[in-house]
CSV table of C-alpha atoms in Angstrom, one decimal:
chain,number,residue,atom,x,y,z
A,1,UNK,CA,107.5,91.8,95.0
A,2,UNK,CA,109.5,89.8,97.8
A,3,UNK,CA,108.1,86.6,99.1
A,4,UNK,CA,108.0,88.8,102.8
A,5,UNK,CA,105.4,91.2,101.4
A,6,UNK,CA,103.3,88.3,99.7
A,7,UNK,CA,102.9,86.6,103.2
A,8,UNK,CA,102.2,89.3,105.1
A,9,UNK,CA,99.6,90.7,102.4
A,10,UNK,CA,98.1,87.3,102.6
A,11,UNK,CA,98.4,86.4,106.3
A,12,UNK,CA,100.3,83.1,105.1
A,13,UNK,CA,102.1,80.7,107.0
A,14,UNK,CA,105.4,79.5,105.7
A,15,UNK,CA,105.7,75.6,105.0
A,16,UNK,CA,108.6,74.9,104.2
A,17,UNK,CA,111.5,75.5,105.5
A,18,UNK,CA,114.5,77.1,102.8
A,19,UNK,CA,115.1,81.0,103.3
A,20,UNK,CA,112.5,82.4,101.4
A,21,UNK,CA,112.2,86.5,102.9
A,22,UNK,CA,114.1,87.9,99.7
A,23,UNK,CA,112.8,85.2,96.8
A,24,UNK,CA,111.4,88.2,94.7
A,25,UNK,CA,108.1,87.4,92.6
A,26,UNK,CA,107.3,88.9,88.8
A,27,UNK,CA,103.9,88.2,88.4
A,28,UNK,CA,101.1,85.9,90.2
A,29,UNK,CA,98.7,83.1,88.6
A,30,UNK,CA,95.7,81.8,90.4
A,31,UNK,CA,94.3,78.8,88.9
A,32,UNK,CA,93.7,74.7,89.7
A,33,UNK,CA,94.1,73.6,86.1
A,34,UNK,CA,97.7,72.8,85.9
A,35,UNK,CA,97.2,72.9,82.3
A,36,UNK,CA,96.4,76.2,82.4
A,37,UNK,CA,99.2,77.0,84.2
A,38,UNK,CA,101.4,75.6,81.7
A,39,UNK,CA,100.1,77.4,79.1
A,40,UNK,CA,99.9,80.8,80.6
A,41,UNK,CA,102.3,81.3,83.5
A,42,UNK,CA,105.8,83.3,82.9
A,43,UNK,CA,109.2,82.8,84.5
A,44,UNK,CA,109.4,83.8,87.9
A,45,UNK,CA,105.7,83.5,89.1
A,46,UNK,CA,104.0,82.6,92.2
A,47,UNK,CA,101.2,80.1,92.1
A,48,UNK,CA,98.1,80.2,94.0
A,49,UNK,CA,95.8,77.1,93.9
A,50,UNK,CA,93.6,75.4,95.8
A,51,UNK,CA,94.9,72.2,94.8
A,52,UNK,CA,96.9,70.1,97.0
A,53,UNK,CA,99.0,67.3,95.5
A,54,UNK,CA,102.2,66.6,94.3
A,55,UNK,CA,101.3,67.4,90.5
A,56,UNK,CA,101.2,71.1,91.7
A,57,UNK,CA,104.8,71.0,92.7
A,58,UNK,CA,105.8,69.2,90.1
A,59,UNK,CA,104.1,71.4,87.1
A,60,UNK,CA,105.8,74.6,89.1
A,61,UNK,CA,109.3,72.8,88.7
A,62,UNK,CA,108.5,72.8,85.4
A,63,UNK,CA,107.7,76.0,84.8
A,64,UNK,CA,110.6,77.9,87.1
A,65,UNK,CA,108.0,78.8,89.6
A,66,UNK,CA,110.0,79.4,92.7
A,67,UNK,CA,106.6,80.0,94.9
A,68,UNK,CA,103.3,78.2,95.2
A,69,UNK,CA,100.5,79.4,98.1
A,70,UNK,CA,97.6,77.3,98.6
A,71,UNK,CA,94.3,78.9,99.5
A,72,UNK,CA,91.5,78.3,101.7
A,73,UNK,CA,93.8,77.0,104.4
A,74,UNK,CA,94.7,73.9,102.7
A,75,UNK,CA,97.7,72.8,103.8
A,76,UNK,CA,99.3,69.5,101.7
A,77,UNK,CA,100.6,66.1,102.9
A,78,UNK,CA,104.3,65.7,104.3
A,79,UNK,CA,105.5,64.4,101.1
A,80,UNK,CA,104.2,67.5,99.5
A,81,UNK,CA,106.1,69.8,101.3
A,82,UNK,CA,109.2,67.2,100.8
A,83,UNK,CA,109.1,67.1,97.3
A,84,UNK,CA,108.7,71.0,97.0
A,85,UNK,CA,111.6,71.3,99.8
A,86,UNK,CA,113.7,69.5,97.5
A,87,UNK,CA,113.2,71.3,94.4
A,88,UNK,CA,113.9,74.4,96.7
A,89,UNK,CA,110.2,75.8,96.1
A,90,UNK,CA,108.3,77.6,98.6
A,91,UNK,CA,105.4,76.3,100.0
A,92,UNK,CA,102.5,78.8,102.4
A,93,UNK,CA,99.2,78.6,102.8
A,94,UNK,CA,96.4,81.2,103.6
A,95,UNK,CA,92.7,81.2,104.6
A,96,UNK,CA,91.6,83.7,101.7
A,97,UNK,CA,89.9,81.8,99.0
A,98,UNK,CA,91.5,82.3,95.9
A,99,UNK,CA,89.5,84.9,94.4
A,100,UNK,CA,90.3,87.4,97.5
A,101,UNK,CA,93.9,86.1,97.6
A,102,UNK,CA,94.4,86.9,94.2
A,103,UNK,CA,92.7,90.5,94.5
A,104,UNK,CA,95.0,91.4,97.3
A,105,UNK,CA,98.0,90.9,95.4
A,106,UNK,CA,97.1,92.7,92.2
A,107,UNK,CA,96.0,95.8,94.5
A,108,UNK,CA,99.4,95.5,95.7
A,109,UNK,CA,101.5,95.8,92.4
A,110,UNK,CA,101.8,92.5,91.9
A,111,UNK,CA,100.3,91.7,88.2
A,112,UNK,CA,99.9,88.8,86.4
A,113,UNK,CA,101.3,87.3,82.7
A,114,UNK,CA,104.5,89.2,83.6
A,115,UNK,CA,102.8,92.7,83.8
């Protein structure tokens, strides 16, 4: 799924500022234990957390995730968006709480664990 369709399923606004329209997504994990997300999230994922801080962008560096959306209309600090501008991740944010933004996507196509 490309990055277009994910914000305009999820009524997000864009963060950051790298072209993002055609960054194409494999699978989606919503969670706030960045443990969790190392242990269970496959290449080419987009993350969905309610977590704002600069240990979110750093563990999706980590893990080659391209895309992270933060839920409940949380939007992170300036150096947030900094650090994930220069790792060239994509930052957006959405009002659905995770649970719904999560939903939407999977009734979309868009699986998770690399479905």
């Amino acid at each position: 799924m490309k990055l277009k369709q994910v914000s305009e399923i999820l009524h997000a606004k864009i963060l950051t500022k790298a072209p993002w329209e055609e960054i194409e997504v494999k699978s989606a994990c919503g969670c706030d234990l960045m443990s969790d997300v190392l242990a269970f999230v496959k290449n080419q994922a987009l993350l969905l957390t309610g977590l704002a801080n600069p240990q979110v962008v750093r563990t999706a560096e980590m893990m080659d995730i391209n895309t992270i959306v933060f839920v409940r209309g949380k939007v992170p600090q300036a150096s947030v968006l900094e650090l994930a501008e220069s790792m060239g991740i994509t930052v957006m944010t959405t009002e659905f709480p995770l649970y719904i933004a999560c939903g939407e996507l999977y009734q979309k196509g868009l699986g998770g664990r690399g479905e």
